Backbone as a ProteinNet text record, in pm:
[ID]
protein_1_A
[PRIMARY]
MTFNKNLEKSEVREYFNGTGFDRWRKIYSKSEEINTVQKNIRKGHQKTVDDVVSYVKNYPELTTKTFCDAGCGVGSLAIPLLRLGIKDLQVSDISSEMINETKKRINELGLSQRKIKFLTSDLEQLKGLFDVVICLDVFIHYPQPVAEEMVRHLCDLSKEKLIVSFAPYTPILAVLKNIGKLFPGPSKTTRAYTLREKGIINAANEKGFIVVQKKLNQAPFYFSKLIEFNKVK
[TERTIARY]
1348.2	1339.5	1247.3	1295.1	1225.1	1123.7	1003.8	886.1	848.2	869.9	805.6	670.4	566.4	432.8	429.3	442	411.9	509.3	639.2	721.1	693.1	651.9	624.8	492	401	280.6	304.2	398.4	447.9	510.4	592.8	661.9	572.9	467.1	364.8	286.6	253.5	172.9	260.2	374.5	461.3	493.4	523.9	532.4	410.8	276.8	187.9	117.9	150.3	125.7	228	344.9	461.1	470.1	600.4	649.4	538.4	517.7	419.5	293.3	232.5	110.5	107.4	189.7	200.7	221.4	316.1	339.2	231.4	159.4	53	-80.3	-91.2	-219.3	-190.5	-67.6	-38	-63	-43.8	-53.6	-189.5	-271.2	-411.9	-496.7	-447.2	-538.8	-491.2	-541.5	-505.5	-378.3	-282.1	-189.6	-78.7	-11.4	88.3	233.2	227.7	353.8	403.2	401.7	461.6	525.6	614.5	699.4	645.2	683.2	647.4	590.2	683.1	660.5	529.7	514.3	406.5	262.7	291.7	167.7	126.4	204.6	176.3	111.2	144.9	84.3	-53.7	-63.8	-205.9	-292.1	-240.3	-331.2	-364.5	-267.6	-290.4	-394.1	-378.8	-468.5	-614.1	-605.8	-741.1	-817.1	-760.8	-790.9	-866.3	-794.5	-864.1	-971.2	-966.8	-1094.4	-1207.8	-1178.9	-1296	-1347.5	-1268.4	-1307.2	-1410.5	-1357.8	-1454.4	-1579.8	-1566	-1716.3	-1799	-1733.7	-1820.2	-1876.3	-1806	-1870.8	-1986.6	-1949.5	-2060.9	-2211.4	-2168.6	-2301.6	-2402.3	-2358.5	-2451.7	-2507	-2482.8	-2518	-2678.6	-2759.1	-2912.3	-2929.7	-3013.9	-3046.2	-2925	-2854.7	-2724.3	-2716	-2829.2	-2832.1	-2874.5	-2907.6	-2957.8	-2837.7	-2748.5	-2627.7	-2513.7	-2473.8	-2378.3	-2235.1	-2141.1	-2009.7	-1894.6	-1780.4	-1665.5	-1561.5	-1502.6	-1378.5	-1234.2	-1179.5	-1075.4	-935.6	-870	-766.2	-784.2	-862.7	-927.2	-849.9	-698.1	-629.8	-694.7	-663.1	-741.5	-875.7	-938.9	-1074.6	-1098.3	-1007.2	-994	-1116.1	-1146.4	-1281.2	-1373.5	-1385.9	-1484.9	-1576.6	-1511.5	-1591.3	-1672.6	-1620.1	-1725.3	-1819.2	-1787.6	-1872.1	-1989.6	-1980.2	-2067.5	-2172.9	-2093.8	-2141.6	-2260.9	-2235.4	-2336.1	-2451.2	-2459.1	-2578.6	-2560.9	-2461.4	-2457.4	-2454.2	-2527.9	-2571.8	-2498.1	-2459.5	-2394.3	-2257.8	-2154.4	-2026.9	-1919.4	-1845.1	-1733	-1591.4	-1500.8	-1384.3	-1294.8	-1190	-1089	-932.2	-835.6	-704.6	-609.6	-491.2	-403.6	-355	-372.7	-308.9	-413.4	-382	-507.3	-492.8	-396.8	-365.6	-459.8	-434.9	-533.1	-669.8	-720.3	-851	-882.8	-835.9	-852.8	-870.1	-783.8	-790	-911.6	-935.5	-1068.9	-1182.2	-1197.3	-1307.1	-1321.8	-1200.4	-1192.5	-1253.4	-1200.9	-1250.7	-1391.2	-1440	-1595.7	-1671.4	-1634.5	-1700.7	-1704.7	-1577.4	-1568.6	-1654.5	-1692.3	-1775.7	-1917.7	-1955.4	-2088.4	-2139.8	-2068.7	-2117.7	-2126.2	-2109.1	-2114.9	-2233.3	-2348.1	-2474.6	-2533	-2442.5	-2471.4	-2440.5	-2452.4	-2419.7	-2263.7	-2172.8	-2027.5	-1958.2	-1901.2	-1800.6	-1647.1	-1584.6	-1446.2	-1371.5	-1275.9	-1209.6	-1057.2	-975.8	-835.7	-823.3	-772.6	-768.2	-663.2	-598.7	-527.8	-650.3	-615.6	-708.2	-750.7	-643.6	-698.9	-763.2	-770	-863.5	-1006.7	-1031.3	-1167.7	-1291.8	-1387.2	-1498.6	-1614.3	-1744.1	-1858.5	-1904.1	-2015.1	-2043.1	-2114.6	-2059.9	-2109.1	-2155.1	-2240.1	-2287.8	-2172.4	-2093.7	-1974.4	-1861.6	-1730.2	-1613	-1510.7	-1452.5	-1346.8	-1197.8	-1095.4	-967.7	-868.8	-831.8	-742.9	-614.7	-502	-363.5	-307	-357.2	-307.9	-221	-244	-167	-14.3	-0.8	155.1	246.1	218.2	282.1	300.9	258	257.2	300.4	378.6	411.3	293.5	301.8	196.3	116.8	175.9	109.5	21	71.3	-6.9	-123.3	-95.4	-204.2	-305.4	-290.1	-381.6	-451.4	-389.3	-488.6	-568.3	-533.5	-613.1	-747.5	-701.9	-823.8	-915.2	-879.4	-979.7	-1050.4	-992.1	-1019.1	-1149.8	-1109.3	-1209.8	-1324	-1333.1	-1441.3	-1530.2	-1453.9	-1540.3	-1643.9	-1587.5	-1650.3	-1782.4	-1771.3	-1873.4	-1986.6	-2089.1	-2208.4	-2219.5	-2204.8	-2200.4	-2078.5	-2024.3	-1910.9	-1766.9	-1676.7	-1545.6	-1457.6	-1393.9	-1324.6	-1190.5	-1089.3	-947.1	-843.7	-756.9	-652.7	-491.8	-401.9	-284.4	-186.1	-61.6	70.5	80.4	47.8	86.4	209.2	251.9	373.2	383.9	506.2	532.5	707.6	755.2	897.2	964.6	932.4	1004.8	1018.5	881.5	890.8	987.5	977.8	1042.1	1181.1	1264.2	1387.1	1419.4	1338.3	1347.4	1332.1	1286.5	1262.2	1144.6	1106.4	991.9	954.6	829.4	783.1	867.7	907.4	960.8	1112.9	1173	1282.4	1247.2	1115.3	1094.3	1071	1071.1	1061.7	1188.3	1245.7	1376	1359	1480.1	1495.8	1393	1369.8	1270.2	1120.9	1101.2	954.9	936.1	1058	1062.6	974.8	880.8	803.1	843.6	754.7	792.9	801.7	874.9	880.2	764.9	778.5	671.8	673.9	559	564.7	475.9	531.9	415.9	368.9	241.3	172.7	109.3	117.5	68.4	-76.1	-143.3	-284.8	-352.6	-294.6	-367.2	-385.8	-282	-309.2	-396.6	-425.1	-522.7	-645.5	-663.6	-796.8	-815.9	-727.8	-745.3	-808.8	-737.4	-771.7	-922.1	-965.6	-1111.6	-1205.8	-1153.2	-1218	-1254.4	-1155.3	-1161.2	-1280.5	-1317.5	-1423.2	-1564.1	-1564.2	-1682.1	-1693	-1587.5	-1610.8	-1534.4	-1623.8	-1560.6	-1559	-1447.7	-1419.2	-1538	-1566.7	-1658.7	-1598.4	-1494.3	-1423.9	-1310.9	-1193.8	-1059.9	-1004.1	-922.8	-859.9	-718.3	-618.4	-486.5	-467.9	-436.7	-426.5	-281.2	-227.5	-110.5	-56	37.4	84.8	251.3	305.1	469.7	471.3	523.3	547	402.1	330.7	200.7	142.6	123.2	76.9	-6.4	-144.3	-261.6	-339.4	-364.9	-464.3	-584.4	-687.7	-820.9	-926.5	-964	-1047	-1185.4	-1288.9	-1415.4	-1464	-1496.3	-1553.5	-1715.2	-1766	-1899.7	-1898.9	-1994	-1997.5	-2100.7	-2054.1	-2149.5	-2278.3	-2375.8	-2493	-2524
-1118.8	-973.9	-881.2	-763.3	-675.5	-615.8	-600.9	-540.6	-416.8	-306.2	-178	-173.1	-168.4	-150.2	-35.1	50.6	201.4	212.7	193.3	213.6	125.6	-12.8	-109.6	-55.2	-8.5	36.9	155.2	246.1	372	330.6	218.3	184.6	96.9	23.4	-38.4	80.7	177.8	290.6	365.5	403.5	458.2	381.2	232.1	147.5	146.8	130.2	96.8	243	352.7	505.6	533.4	438.4	473.8	383.2	321.2	214.6	102.7	57.1	-62.4	-53.4	69	86.5	59.1	117.8	87.1	-64.8	-122.5	-253.3	-345.8	-314.5	-408.4	-377.2	-259.3	-208.3	-297.2	-314.9	-390	-544.5	-597.2	-725.6	-774.1	-686.5	-705.6	-629.4	-643.2	-600.7	-692.7	-666.7	-751.5	-699.6	-608.7	-580.8	-692.2	-687.7	-792.9	-719.5	-613.2	-569.9	-586.7	-746.6	-799	-927.1	-958.9	-1076.1	-1209.6	-1325.1	-1449.4	-1449	-1400.4	-1423.9	-1340.9	-1219.1	-1151.6	-1205.3	-1273.2	-1334.8	-1472	-1511.4	-1629.5	-1590.2	-1466.8	-1412.1	-1380.1	-1325.5	-1273.7	-1404.6	-1500.9	-1636.9	-1692.6	-1686	-1737.5	-1645.7	-1508.8	-1450.5	-1448	-1454.7	-1471.7	-1610	-1697.6	-1821	-1807	-1736.9	-1689.8	-1605.2	-1517.3	-1412.8	-1511.3	-1591.5	-1676.9	-1765.9	-1829.2	-1894.6	-1816.4	-1698.9	-1601.2	-1572.4	-1557.6	-1529.5	-1639.3	-1770.3	-1878.9	-1910	-1879.1	-1873.6	-1783.7	-1648.9	-1548.5	-1551.3	-1614.5	-1612.4	-1712.2	-1791.4	-1884.4	-1851.2	-1709.7	-1648.8	-1637.5	-1685.8	-1600.2	-1486.3	-1418.5	-1275.9	-1203.2	-1259.7	-1176.8	-1033.1	-987.9	-840.1	-757	-793.1	-723.2	-711	-787.2	-779.3	-680.4	-636	-531.5	-619.2	-544.2	-614.9	-513.8	-572.7	-473.6	-556.2	-489.1	-540.8	-448.8	-522	-463.3	-493.8	-392.8	-394.1	-451.7	-362.4	-380	-388.4	-300.1	-314.9	-233.1	-282.2	-212	-271.1	-343.2	-377.1	-507.2	-590.3	-720.1	-804.9	-771.4	-847.7	-759.6	-630.7	-554.1	-548.4	-559.6	-544.1	-688.4	-798.5	-911.4	-907.7	-861.4	-847.2	-748	-649.7	-573.3	-641	-700.8	-781	-881	-939.3	-1029.5	-958	-828.1	-767.9	-676.1	-712.6	-634.7	-520.6	-442.2	-295	-220.8	-275.7	-188.8	-235	-180	-228.9	-112.9	-142.7	-49.6	-117.8	-44.5	-82.4	19.9	-62.1	23.1	-10.6	49.8	30.2	134.1	83.1	177.4	279.4	246.7	339.6	434.1	532.7	634.9	602.3	569.6	531.3	435.7	313.1	203.3	222.4	310.5	333.9	424.9	516.5	580.3	502.8	398.9	314.7	199.3	167.7	100.6	178.9	308.4	382.2	410.8	416.4	454.9	335.7	198.7	72.3	54.5	103.4	56.7	172.9	286	389.7	363.8	305.5	259.1	160.7	66.4	-45.1	-9.9	109.8	140.6	80.9	47.7	-27.3	85.9	212.2	301	345.8	293.4	325.9	232.9	223.8	126.2	244.5	159.4	219.8	185.4	251.6	224.9	330	277.4	371.7	355.3	445.9	430.1	497.3	420.9	472.2	423.2	535.6	516.9	504.1	373.8	356.6	237.2	237.5	131.6	35	-91.9	-192.1	-187.9	-165.6	-152.5	-30.3	58.5	161.1	179.2	68.7	38.4	40.7	90.4	87.3	71.9	-1	-9.2	-161.5	-206	-341.5	-373.4	-501.9	-567.7	-679.9	-738.8	-865.7	-967.3	-927	-1004.3	-907.9	-964.4	-888.4	-982.7	-924.2	-993.5	-926.2	-1001.7	-946.2	-1042	-1005	-1112.5	-1052.3	-1147.8	-1124.4	-989.6	-946.7	-831.3	-867.2	-985.2	-1014.8	-1031.7	-1066.6	-1087	-970.9	-867.4	-763.9	-765.7	-848	-840.8	-973.7	-975.6	-1077.4	-1159.9	-1265.4	-1324.4	-1280.2	-1232.5	-1158.5	-1041.3	-955.1	-850.2	-894.4	-995.2	-1051.1	-1102.1	-1179.9	-1236.9	-1115.3	-1003.5	-891.8	-841.8	-829.7	-793.9	-875.1	-1007.2	-1108.1	-1065.3	-1046.7	-1025.5	-904.2	-791.6	-689.1	-693.8	-761.6	-775.7	-857.6	-961.7	-1022.9	-933	-825.4	-739	-631.5	-628.8	-586.5	-640.9	-780.8	-871.5	-919.1	-931.2	-984.4	-1116	-1169.9	-1316.9	-1376.3	-1315.5	-1397.9	-1346.1	-1391.2	-1344.7	-1432.5	-1370.9	-1461.3	-1384.4	-1465	-1410.5	-1507.2	-1435.1	-1518.3	-1463.4	-1572	-1532.5	-1631.2	-1580.3	-1676.6	-1779.7	-1897.5	-1996.7	-2040	-2070	-2131	-2251.2	-2269.3	-2403.2	-2421.2	-2541.6	-2546.4	-2500	-2507.6	-2443.5	-2298.5	-2244.7	-2082.3	-2037.1	-2141.5	-2092.5	-2086.1	-2176.1	-2180.4	-2054.7	-2002.8	-1894.8	-1758.7	-1787.7	-1679.5	-1599.7	-1539.2	-1469.3	-1472.6	-1463	-1466.3	-1379.8	-1271.8	-1170.7	-1237.7	-1312.9	-1373.8	-1472.8	-1494.4	-1569.8	-1465.2	-1348.5	-1276	-1226.4	-1266.4	-1212.5	-1053.7	-1001.5	-852.8	-775	-705.5	-587.6	-628.8	-760.9	-825.1	-824.3	-795.8	-812.2	-685.6	-720.2	-616	-584.3	-538.3	-509.8	-635.2	-627.6	-720.3	-820.2	-954.3	-1036.1	-1145.6	-1188.9	-1274.2	-1410.4	-1507	-1632.4	-1653.7	-1706	-1737.1	-1856.4	-1890.9	-2027.8	-2025.2	-2118.6	-2135.3	-2131.4	-2219.4	-2248	-2103.9	-2009.4	-1896.6	-1818.8	-1806.8	-1739.8	-1788.8	-1922.3	-1973.3	-1977.5	-1967.7	-1935	-1798.3	-1715.8	-1565.6	-1548.4	-1609.3	-1592.3	-1672.8	-1795.9	-1862.4	-1787.9	-1706.8	-1616.9	-1523	-1487.6	-1384.6	-1445.4	-1580.6	-1652.2	-1692.1	-1709.8	-1742.4	-1886.4	-1967.5	-2103.6	-2128.7	-2209.9	-2226.3	-2316.2	-2261.2	-2319.6	-2415.3	-2338.5	-2416.8	-2354	-2423.2	-2351.6	-2425.2	-2361.3	-2415	-2338.5	-2403.3	-2355.1	-2352.4	-2227.2	-2165.2	-2173.9	-2207.8	-2193.9	-2182.8	-2092.1	-2099.8	-2064.3	-2093.1	-2040.8	-1901.3	-1879.3	-1757.9	-1691.2	-1773.7	-1756.2	-1843.4	-1811.8	-1920.9	-1865.1	-1905.1	-1844	-1944.4	-1921.9	-2011.6	-1919.3	-1976.9	-1910.5	-1973	-1896.7	-1944.9	-1859.2	-1945.4	-1882.6	-1908.4	-1820.7	-1839.2	-1788	-1853	-1812.7	-1767.6	-1680.8	-1633.8	-1730.1	-1785	-1875.9	-1788.1	-1839.3	-1765.5	-1809
2883	2818.7	2911	2938.3	3009.4	2906.8	2967.3	2887	2944.3	2880.1	2920.9	2841.3	2891.6	2819.2	2752.9	2820.4	2741.8	2631	2657.5	2549.5	2423.7	2457.5	2362.2	2271.9	2355	2283.7	2190.6	2233.5	2157.2	2025.8	2021	1929	1827.4	1866.8	1783.7	1715.9	1799.4	1735.9	1645.1	1660.8	1553.4	1433.4	1445.3	1323.9	1237.6	1301.6	1225.9	1183.7	1211.2	1159.3	1049.7	1044.1	961.1	854.9	853.8	753.1	775.5	878.9	880.3	812.2	834.5	767	618.6	530.1	394	368.3	440	445.7	439.5	575.3	607.9	521.1	485.5	381.7	253.3	200.6	68.9	117.4	230.9	245.3	271.3	327.3	336.7	234.9	116.6	6.8	-120.8	-249.6	-338.8	-431.2	-375.5	-424	-481.4	-566.1	-620.1	-562.2	-508.1	-472.2	-347.4	-318	-202.1	-234.2	-154.3	-167.6	-118.5	-144.6	-102.1	37.6	111.7	277	287.4	241.3	266.5	209.3	105.1	37.1	131	190.6	268	411.7	456.7	561.4	533	416.4	368.2	371.5	311.1	296.9	438.5	539	659.3	738.8	734.7	793.6	750.8	612.7	548.7	588.6	628.7	673.1	813.2	902.2	1030.3	998.9	935.1	883.7	851.9	753.1	702.9	800.9	909.4	1002.6	1092.6	1143.5	1226.5	1164.3	1029.4	954.6	968.1	945.8	949	1081.5	1190.4	1333.8	1338.4	1298.1	1322.8	1245.6	1121.6	1050.8	1108.3	1188.6	1253	1372.3	1433.8	1559.5	1532.3	1617.7	1598.2	1625.2	1568.4	1537.8	1520.5	1431.1	1408.4	1389	1296	1247.6	1378.5	1489.5	1598.1	1699.9	1681.2	1788.2	1757.7	1882.3	1870.1	1846.5	1771.8	1765	1795.3	1842.4	1871.9	1792.6	1706.3	1630.5	1689.1	1786.9	1839.3	1792.8	1735.2	1655.1	1490.1	1454	1300.4	1192.7	1231.4	1103.6	996.1	871.2	769	723.9	800	804.1	734.1	753.4	691.9	751.7	880	925.2	949	957.9	978.7	845.7	725.1	588.7	572.8	601.1	586.7	694.1	813.6	907.7	869.7	807	772.7	658.1	562.2	443.9	504.7	618.3	670.2	710.5	713.7	775.9	899.1	971.1	1098.1	1092.8	1182.7	1174.4	1278.4	1374	1497.9	1507.2	1507.7	1488.2	1549.5	1623.3	1684	1616.1	1542.7	1491.8	1573.5	1625.9	1690.2	1649.2	1652.7	1641.2	1710.9	1743.5	1835	1706.2	1568.4	1478.6	1406.2	1401	1321.7	1201.5	1121.1	980	947	1035.9	1023.8	1008.3	1102.4	1122.1	998.7	959.2	833.2	700.7	704.3	596.8	592.1	712.6	739.7	705.8	729	712.6	550.7	485.8	337.6	261	306.4	230.8	262.5	370.9	397.3	309.5	306.4	230.7	78.5	41.2	-112.6	-147.2	-63.3	-87.7	-61.3	-22.4	-1.5	130	222.8	350.5	453.4	435.1	550.7	603.5	535.9	586.5	699.2	795.8	920.1	1047.9	1139	1283.3	1309.2	1245.5	1277.8	1353	1447.4	1522	1497.9	1452	1450.7	1550.8	1609.7	1735.3	1719.5	1735.4	1747.7	1912.4	1937.5	2087.7	2111.9	2233.3	2280.5	2328.9	2310.8	2327.5	2487	2571.5	2711	2765.4	2671	2698	2651.5	2580.9	2530.9	2612.6	2600.5	2699.7	2610.2	2717.9	2650.6	2683.7	2616.9	2628.5	2499.3	2451.3	2311.8	2340.5	2239.1	2235.7	2195.4	2108.6	2060	2042.6	2113.9	2086.5	2010.6	1918.3	1856.2	1819.7	1864.2	1855.3	1799.8	1651.7	1593.7	1551.9	1603	1556.6	1626.2	1751.2	1825.7	1924.1	1976.9	2117.7	2093	1940	1889.1	1953.2	1983.6	2011.1	2166.9	2234.8	2394.7	2442.8	2576.4	2596.4	2705.4	2759.7	2810.4	2914.4	3022.7	3140.3	3083	2979.4	2923.4	2837.3	2772.4	2663.8	2762.7	2874.1	2957.2	3020.8	3044.8	3110.1	2999.5	2875.4	2772.7	2733.4	2774.6	2746.4	2873.7	2970.4	3086.6	3069.5	3000	2985.5	2841.8	2762.4	2646.5	2705.5	2796.4	2846.7	2927	2982.2	3053.1	2959.7	2831.1	2728.8	2660.9	2686.4	2591.1	2687.1	2625.1	2707.6	2671.5	2554.5	2513.5	2442.9	2380.5	2313.1	2293.3	2315.4	2265.6	2181.9	2063.6	1959.1	1970.6	1993.5	1985.3	1889.2	1840	1786.4	1813.1	1835.4	1876	1822.9	1817.5	1791.6	1881.5	1875.7	1996.5	2014.5	2135.7	2166	2123.1	2050.7	2000.9	2009.9	2033.1	2063.5	1936.6	1813.1	1709.3	1711.6	1752.6	1760.5	1882	1997.3	2101.6	2077.1	1986.5	1963.1	1891.8	1808.2	1723.6	1806.5	1947.7	2037.4	2027.3	1878.9	1851.2	1710.6	1670.8	1534.7	1451.6	1488.9	1417.3	1336.2	1415	1334.9	1227.3	1197	1102.3	976.5	990.2	879.9	815.6	701.2	650.3	607	626.3	579.4	604.4	493.4	509.6	532.1	539.4	590.3	739	817.2	956	1023.7	1112.5	1180.3	1311.5	1411.3	1532.1	1622.6	1734.4	1815	1849.4	1844.1	1828.9	1966.1	1988.3	2110.3	2078.9	2111.7	2115.3	2253.9	2259.4	2385.4	2401.9	2550.2	2587.6	2599.3	2507.6	2509	2637.5	2726.4	2876.1	2949.1	2929.5	2986.5	2954.6	2806.5	2750.8	2785.5	2791.2	2831.1	2952.7	3056.6	3193.6	3213.1	3146.9	3177.8	3136.2	3025.9	2976	3123.7	3129.2	3245	3386.3	3404	3529.8	3520.6	3391.5	3390.1	3340.3	3344.7	3319.9	3184.3	3112.1	2966.7	2944.4	2861.4	2842.3	2677.5	2643	2510.5	2450.7	2331.6	2226.9	2146.2	2069.3	1953.2	1931.6	1901.6	1862.6	1750.5	1693	1549.8	1529.1	1479.4	1445.7	1318.2	1267.9	1108.4	1101.5	985.8	975.1	818.6	781.2	653.8	672.5	571.5	586	641.7	752	818	894.9	907.7	974.3	1054.9	1186.9	1280.8	1385.2	1374.1	1464.6	1536.7	1656.8	1711.7	1743.2	1691.2	1702.5	1795.1	1896.1	1985.4	2002.9	2030	2043.6	2176	2245.3	2400.1	2405.2	2497.6	2536.8	2680.1	2707.6	2842.4	2903	3015.6	3098.9	3165.1	3125.6	3184.8	3320.3
[MASK]
+++++++++++++++++++++++++++++++++++++++++++++++++++++++++++++++++++++++++++++++++++++++++++++++++++++++++++++++++++++++++++++++++++++++++++++++++++++++++++++++++++++++++++++++++++++++++++++++++++++++++++++++++++++++++++++++++++++++++

């Protein structure tokens, strides 16, 4: 399959600013206006978020560290990070609608009295330097070479830690060709890709990051490999 990166990004941006926004806003909320497939996706994604929170809350001097949530969606991770006491957080997403929803949820919960930067941006255009960079379930929209390039860029943004999750390559998913074919009818989303874990790890290794821990989370219609990296001092 030929991959046109600019076209694909445009399609992802359009989807998450349109029909996709309302669909995923409902999935990542307490709404009951979703089907069984979407409920299982919610459960699976929540497992991944809970695991990240369990990692982060054990970091020394947590509240003094700077964080970047790249591809924040509707704030599913940003909100629990703020509840941990994190005071310096940048949240970004390719979709302005997602950023607006994240900002709305944070304000409604009274968590806005922190140093929070909201940024509508392509992941590869992100700049800055942070103690911890986190990117969950974003790479599903990009094939292996592009995802590995993104991992290297995220490493350049991190001084200490990088946490990523992605849909892992498995023989079953390879037969289905892509995750999107697991979604029936109106649940189907944008084009999706499974990635080989070795390539993701090698990309981080090239930038001086090593694996600390990893975990596979899965629920029906949700498969995500979570990896935490440390930068070698």
